[in-house]
Each structure stands twice: as structure tokens, then as C-alpha cells.
JSON list of C-alpha atoms in Angstrom, two decimals:
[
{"chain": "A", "resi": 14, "resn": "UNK", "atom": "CA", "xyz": [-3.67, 23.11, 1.45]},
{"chain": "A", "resi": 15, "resn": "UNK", "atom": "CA", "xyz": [-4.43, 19.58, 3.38]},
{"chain": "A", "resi": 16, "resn": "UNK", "atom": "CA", "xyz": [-7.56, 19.25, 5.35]},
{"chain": "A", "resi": 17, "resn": "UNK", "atom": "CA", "xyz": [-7.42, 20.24, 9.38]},
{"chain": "A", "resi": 18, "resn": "UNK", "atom": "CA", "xyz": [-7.11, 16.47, 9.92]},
{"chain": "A", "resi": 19, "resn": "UNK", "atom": "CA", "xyz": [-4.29, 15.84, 8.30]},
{"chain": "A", "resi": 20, "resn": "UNK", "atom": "CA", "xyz": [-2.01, 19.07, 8.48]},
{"chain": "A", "resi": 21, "resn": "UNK", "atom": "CA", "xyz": [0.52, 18.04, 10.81]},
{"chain": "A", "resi": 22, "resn": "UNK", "atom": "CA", "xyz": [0.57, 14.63, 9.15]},
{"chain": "A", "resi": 23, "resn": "UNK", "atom": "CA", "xyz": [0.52, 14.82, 5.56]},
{"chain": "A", "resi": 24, "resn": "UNK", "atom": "CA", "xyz": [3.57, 16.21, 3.14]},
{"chain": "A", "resi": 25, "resn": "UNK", "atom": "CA", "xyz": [4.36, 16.46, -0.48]},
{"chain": "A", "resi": 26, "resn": "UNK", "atom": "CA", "xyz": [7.62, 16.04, -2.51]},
{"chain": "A", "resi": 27, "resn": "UNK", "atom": "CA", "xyz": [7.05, 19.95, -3.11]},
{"chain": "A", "resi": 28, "resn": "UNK", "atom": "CA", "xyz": [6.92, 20.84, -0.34]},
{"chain": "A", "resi": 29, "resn": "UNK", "atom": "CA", "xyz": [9.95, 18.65, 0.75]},
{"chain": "A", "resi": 30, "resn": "UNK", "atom": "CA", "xyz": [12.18, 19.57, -1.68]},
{"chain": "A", "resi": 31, "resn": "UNK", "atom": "CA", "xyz": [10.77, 22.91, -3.37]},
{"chain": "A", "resi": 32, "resn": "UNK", "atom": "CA", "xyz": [10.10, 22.03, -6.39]},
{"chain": "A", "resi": 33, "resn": "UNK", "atom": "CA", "xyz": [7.96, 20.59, -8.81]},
{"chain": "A", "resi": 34, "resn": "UNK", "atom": "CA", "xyz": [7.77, 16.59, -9.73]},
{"chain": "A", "resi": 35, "resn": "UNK", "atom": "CA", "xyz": [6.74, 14.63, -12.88]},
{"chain": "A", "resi": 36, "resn": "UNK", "atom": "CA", "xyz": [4.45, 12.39, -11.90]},
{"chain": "A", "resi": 37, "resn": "UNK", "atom": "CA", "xyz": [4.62, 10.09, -15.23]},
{"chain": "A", "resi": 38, "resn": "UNK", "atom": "CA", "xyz": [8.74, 9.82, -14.04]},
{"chain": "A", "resi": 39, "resn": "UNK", "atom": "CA", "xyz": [7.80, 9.13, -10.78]},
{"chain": "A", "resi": 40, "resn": "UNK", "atom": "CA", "xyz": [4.96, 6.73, -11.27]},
{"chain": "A", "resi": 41, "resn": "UNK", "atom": "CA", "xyz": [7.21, 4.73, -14.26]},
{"chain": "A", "resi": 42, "resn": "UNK", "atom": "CA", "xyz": [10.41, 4.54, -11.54]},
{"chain": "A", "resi": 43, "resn": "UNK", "atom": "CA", "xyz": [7.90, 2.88, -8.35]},
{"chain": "A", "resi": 44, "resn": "UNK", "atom": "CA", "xyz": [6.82, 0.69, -10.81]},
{"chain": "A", "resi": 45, "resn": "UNK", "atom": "CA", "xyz": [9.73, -0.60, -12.06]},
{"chain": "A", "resi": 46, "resn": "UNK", "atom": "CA", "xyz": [10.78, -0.99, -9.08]},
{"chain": "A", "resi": 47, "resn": "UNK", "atom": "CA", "xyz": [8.01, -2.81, -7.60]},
{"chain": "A", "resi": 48, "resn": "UNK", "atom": "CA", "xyz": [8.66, -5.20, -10.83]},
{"chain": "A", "resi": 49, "resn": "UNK", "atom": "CA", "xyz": [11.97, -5.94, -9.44]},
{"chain": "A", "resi": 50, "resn": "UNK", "atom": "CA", "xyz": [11.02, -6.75, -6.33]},
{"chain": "A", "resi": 51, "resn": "UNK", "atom": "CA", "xyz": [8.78, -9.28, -8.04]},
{"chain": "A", "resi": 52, "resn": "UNK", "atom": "CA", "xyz": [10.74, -10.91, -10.31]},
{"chain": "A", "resi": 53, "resn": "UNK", "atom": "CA", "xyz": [13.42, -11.10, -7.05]},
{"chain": "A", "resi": 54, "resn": "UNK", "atom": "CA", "xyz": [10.38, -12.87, -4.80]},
{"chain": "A", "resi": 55, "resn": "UNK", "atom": "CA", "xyz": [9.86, -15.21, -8.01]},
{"chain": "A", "resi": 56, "resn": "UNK", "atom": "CA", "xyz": [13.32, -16.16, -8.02]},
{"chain": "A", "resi": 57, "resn": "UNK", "atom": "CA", "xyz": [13.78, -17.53, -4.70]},
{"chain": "A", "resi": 58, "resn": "UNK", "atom": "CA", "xyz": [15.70, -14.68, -3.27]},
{"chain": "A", "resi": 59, "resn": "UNK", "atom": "CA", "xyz": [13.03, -14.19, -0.09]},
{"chain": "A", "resi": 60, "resn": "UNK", "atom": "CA", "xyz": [15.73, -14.15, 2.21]},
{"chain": "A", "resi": 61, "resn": "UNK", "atom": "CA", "xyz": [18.22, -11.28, 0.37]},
{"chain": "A", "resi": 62, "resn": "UNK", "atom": "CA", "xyz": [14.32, -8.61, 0.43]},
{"chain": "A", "resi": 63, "resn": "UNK", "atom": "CA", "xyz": [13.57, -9.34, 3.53]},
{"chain": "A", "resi": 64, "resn": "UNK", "atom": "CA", "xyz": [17.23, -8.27, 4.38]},
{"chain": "A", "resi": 65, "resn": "UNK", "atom": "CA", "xyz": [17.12, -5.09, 2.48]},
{"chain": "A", "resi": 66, "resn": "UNK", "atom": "CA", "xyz": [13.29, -4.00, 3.91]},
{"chain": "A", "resi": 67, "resn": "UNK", "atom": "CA", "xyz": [15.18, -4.55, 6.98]},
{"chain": "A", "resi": 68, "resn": "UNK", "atom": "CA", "xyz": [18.19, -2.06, 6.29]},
{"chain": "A", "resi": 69, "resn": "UNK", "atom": "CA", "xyz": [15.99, 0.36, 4.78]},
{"chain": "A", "resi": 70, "resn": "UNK", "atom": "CA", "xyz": [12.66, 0.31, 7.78]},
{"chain": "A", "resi": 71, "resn": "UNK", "atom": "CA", "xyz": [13.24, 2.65, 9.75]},
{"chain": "A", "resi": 72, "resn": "UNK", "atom": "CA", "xyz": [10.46, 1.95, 12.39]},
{"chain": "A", "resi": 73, "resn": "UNK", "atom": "CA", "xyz": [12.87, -1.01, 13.54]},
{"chain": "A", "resi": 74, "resn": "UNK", "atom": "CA", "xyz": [14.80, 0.01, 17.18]},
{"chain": "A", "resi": 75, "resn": "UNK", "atom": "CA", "xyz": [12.04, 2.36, 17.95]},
{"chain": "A", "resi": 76, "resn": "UNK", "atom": "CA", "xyz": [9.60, 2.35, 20.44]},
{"chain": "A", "resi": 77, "resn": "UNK", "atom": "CA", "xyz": [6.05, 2.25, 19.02]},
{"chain": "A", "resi": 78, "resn": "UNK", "atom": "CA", "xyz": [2.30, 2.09, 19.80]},
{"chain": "A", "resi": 79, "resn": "UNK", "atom": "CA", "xyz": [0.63, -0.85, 17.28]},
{"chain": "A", "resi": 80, "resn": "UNK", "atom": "CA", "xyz": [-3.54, 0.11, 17.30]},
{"chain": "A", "resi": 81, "resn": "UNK", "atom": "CA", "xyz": [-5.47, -2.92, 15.96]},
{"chain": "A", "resi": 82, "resn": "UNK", "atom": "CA", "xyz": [-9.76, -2.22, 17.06]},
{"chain": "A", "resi": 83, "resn": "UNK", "atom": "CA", "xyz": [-9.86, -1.68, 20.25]},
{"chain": "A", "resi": 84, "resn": "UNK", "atom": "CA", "xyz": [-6.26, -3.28, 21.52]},
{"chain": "A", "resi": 85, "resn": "UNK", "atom": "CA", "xyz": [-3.02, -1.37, 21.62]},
{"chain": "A", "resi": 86, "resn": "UNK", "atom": "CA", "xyz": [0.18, -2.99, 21.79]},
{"chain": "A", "resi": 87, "resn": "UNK", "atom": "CA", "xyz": [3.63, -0.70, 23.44]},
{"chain": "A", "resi": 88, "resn": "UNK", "atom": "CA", "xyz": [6.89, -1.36, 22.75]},
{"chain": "A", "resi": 89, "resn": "UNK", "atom": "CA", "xyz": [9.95, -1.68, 20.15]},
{"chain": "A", "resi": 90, "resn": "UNK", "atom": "CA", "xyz": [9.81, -2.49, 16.90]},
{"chain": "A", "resi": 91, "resn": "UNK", "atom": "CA", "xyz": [12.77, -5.06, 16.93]},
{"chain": "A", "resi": 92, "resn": "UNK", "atom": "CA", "xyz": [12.51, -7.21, 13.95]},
{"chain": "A", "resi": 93, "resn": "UNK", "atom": "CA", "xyz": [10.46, -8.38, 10.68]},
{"chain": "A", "resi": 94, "resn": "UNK", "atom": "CA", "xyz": [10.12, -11.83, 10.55]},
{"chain": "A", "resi": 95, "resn": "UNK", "atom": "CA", "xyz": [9.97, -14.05, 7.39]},
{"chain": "A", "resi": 96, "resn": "UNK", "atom": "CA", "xyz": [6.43, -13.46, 6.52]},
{"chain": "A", "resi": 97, "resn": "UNK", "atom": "CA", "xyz": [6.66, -9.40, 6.93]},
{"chain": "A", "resi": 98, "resn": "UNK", "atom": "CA", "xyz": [5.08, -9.35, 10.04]},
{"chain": "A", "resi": 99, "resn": "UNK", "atom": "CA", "xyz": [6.74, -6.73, 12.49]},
{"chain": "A", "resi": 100, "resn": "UNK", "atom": "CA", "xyz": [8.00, -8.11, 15.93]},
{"chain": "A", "resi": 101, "resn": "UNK", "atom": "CA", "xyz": [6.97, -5.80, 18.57]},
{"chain": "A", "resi": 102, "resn": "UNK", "atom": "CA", "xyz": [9.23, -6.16, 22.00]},
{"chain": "A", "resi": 103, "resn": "UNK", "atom": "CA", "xyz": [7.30, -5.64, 25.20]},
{"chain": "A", "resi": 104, "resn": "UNK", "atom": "CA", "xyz": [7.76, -5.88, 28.70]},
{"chain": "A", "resi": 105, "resn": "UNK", "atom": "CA", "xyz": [5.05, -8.29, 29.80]},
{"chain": "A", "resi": 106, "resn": "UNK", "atom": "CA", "xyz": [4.22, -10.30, 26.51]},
{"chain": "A", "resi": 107, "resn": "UNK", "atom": "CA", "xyz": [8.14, -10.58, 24.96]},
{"chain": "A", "resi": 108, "resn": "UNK", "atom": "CA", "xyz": [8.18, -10.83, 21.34]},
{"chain": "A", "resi": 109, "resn": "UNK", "atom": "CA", "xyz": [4.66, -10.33, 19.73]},
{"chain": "A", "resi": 110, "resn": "UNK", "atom": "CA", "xyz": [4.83, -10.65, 15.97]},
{"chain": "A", "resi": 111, "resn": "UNK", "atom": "CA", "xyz": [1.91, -7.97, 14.82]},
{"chain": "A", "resi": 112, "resn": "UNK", "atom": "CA", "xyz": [0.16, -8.71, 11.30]},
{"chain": "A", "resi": 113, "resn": "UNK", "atom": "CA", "xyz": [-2.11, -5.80, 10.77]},
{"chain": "A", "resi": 114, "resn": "UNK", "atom": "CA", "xyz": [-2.63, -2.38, 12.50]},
{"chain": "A", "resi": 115, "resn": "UNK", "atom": "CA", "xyz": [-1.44, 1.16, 12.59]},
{"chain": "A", "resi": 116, "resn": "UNK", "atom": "CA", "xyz": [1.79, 1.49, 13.85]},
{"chain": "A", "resi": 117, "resn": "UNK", "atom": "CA", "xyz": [2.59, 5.05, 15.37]},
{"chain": "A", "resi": 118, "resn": "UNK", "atom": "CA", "xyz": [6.35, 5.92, 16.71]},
{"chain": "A", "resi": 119, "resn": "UNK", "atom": "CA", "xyz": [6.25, 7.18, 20.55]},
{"chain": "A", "resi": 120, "resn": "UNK", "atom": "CA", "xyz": [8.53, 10.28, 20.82]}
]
């Protein structure tokens, strides 16, 4: 049962897969993994994460809204660039590398 404000955006491994989860197992398995990526970053191998984020991110090649305060920012989400910042494509501004905001996908 989510709250009306997040119905049609919220989900749960249940609910996904239909059935139930250990949360200790899946806590312990982020974590390690997260430790990892950290000991990866630590020893100098940047360049081989930042190739697998970009495999994996599947918001690059689509076409996306970026909301940061009041300014929104249209276009494709073409890249990541080296300090994780996403590239946004436009028409009128070309590549705009975008450091915080929300990022929604445009059907």
C-alpha cells in the first residue's frame, strides 16, 4: 500500500518478482558491492567504473527532462563524463554537463 503520491512511481522486489526477500542478504550483497567499487576507485581504476556505470545506465540515449529549482533542461542523455556528471544533448545549448537535479525520461 504506497501513499497516493507515489503509486504509479514506487515498486518493491515483491511485488516485482512475487516473492518474499531477505533483507540481511540483500543489505550484506549492496554492501559488498559498494566495497568493491571502493577499493576499485582506490586503486586507480577510475577509468574501467566509469566504463561499466556507463554499460549498465540506462538513462544514456534517451531523451530526458533534467529539473534543477526553477530551470529545466530537454534533451538526451548522451554521456557521463569523468567526474559523474551526466551530459545532456540539446538543440540550442549542445552538450550541457548537468551536476545535480532530477532527471525524468520523456516518453
Amino acid at each position: 500500500d504506497w501513499p497516493p503520491d507515489l503509486g504509479s512511481k514506487a515498486g518493491s522486489l515483491y511485488v516485482a518478482t512475487g516473492r518474499e526477500w531477505d533483507r540481511n542478504r540483500i543489505l550484506a550483497d549492496l554492501l559488498g558491492g559498494l566495497e568493491r567499487r571502493y577499493e576499485d576507485l582506490l586503486s586507480g581504476r577510475q577509468a574501467a567504473l566509469l566504463a561499466d556505470y556507463r554499460t549498465r545506465c540506462s538513462t544514456l540515449g534517451a531523451e530526458v527532462q533534467v529539473t534543477s529549482g526553477d530551470h529545466r533542461l530537454f534533451g538526451r542523455a548522451a554521456d557521463v563524463d569523468e567526474r559523474g556528471r551526466l551530459i545532456v544533448e540539446t538543440d540550442h545549448q549542445g552538450r550541457v554537463p548537468v551536476e545535480a537535479g532530477e532527471v525524468t525520461l520523456r516518453a
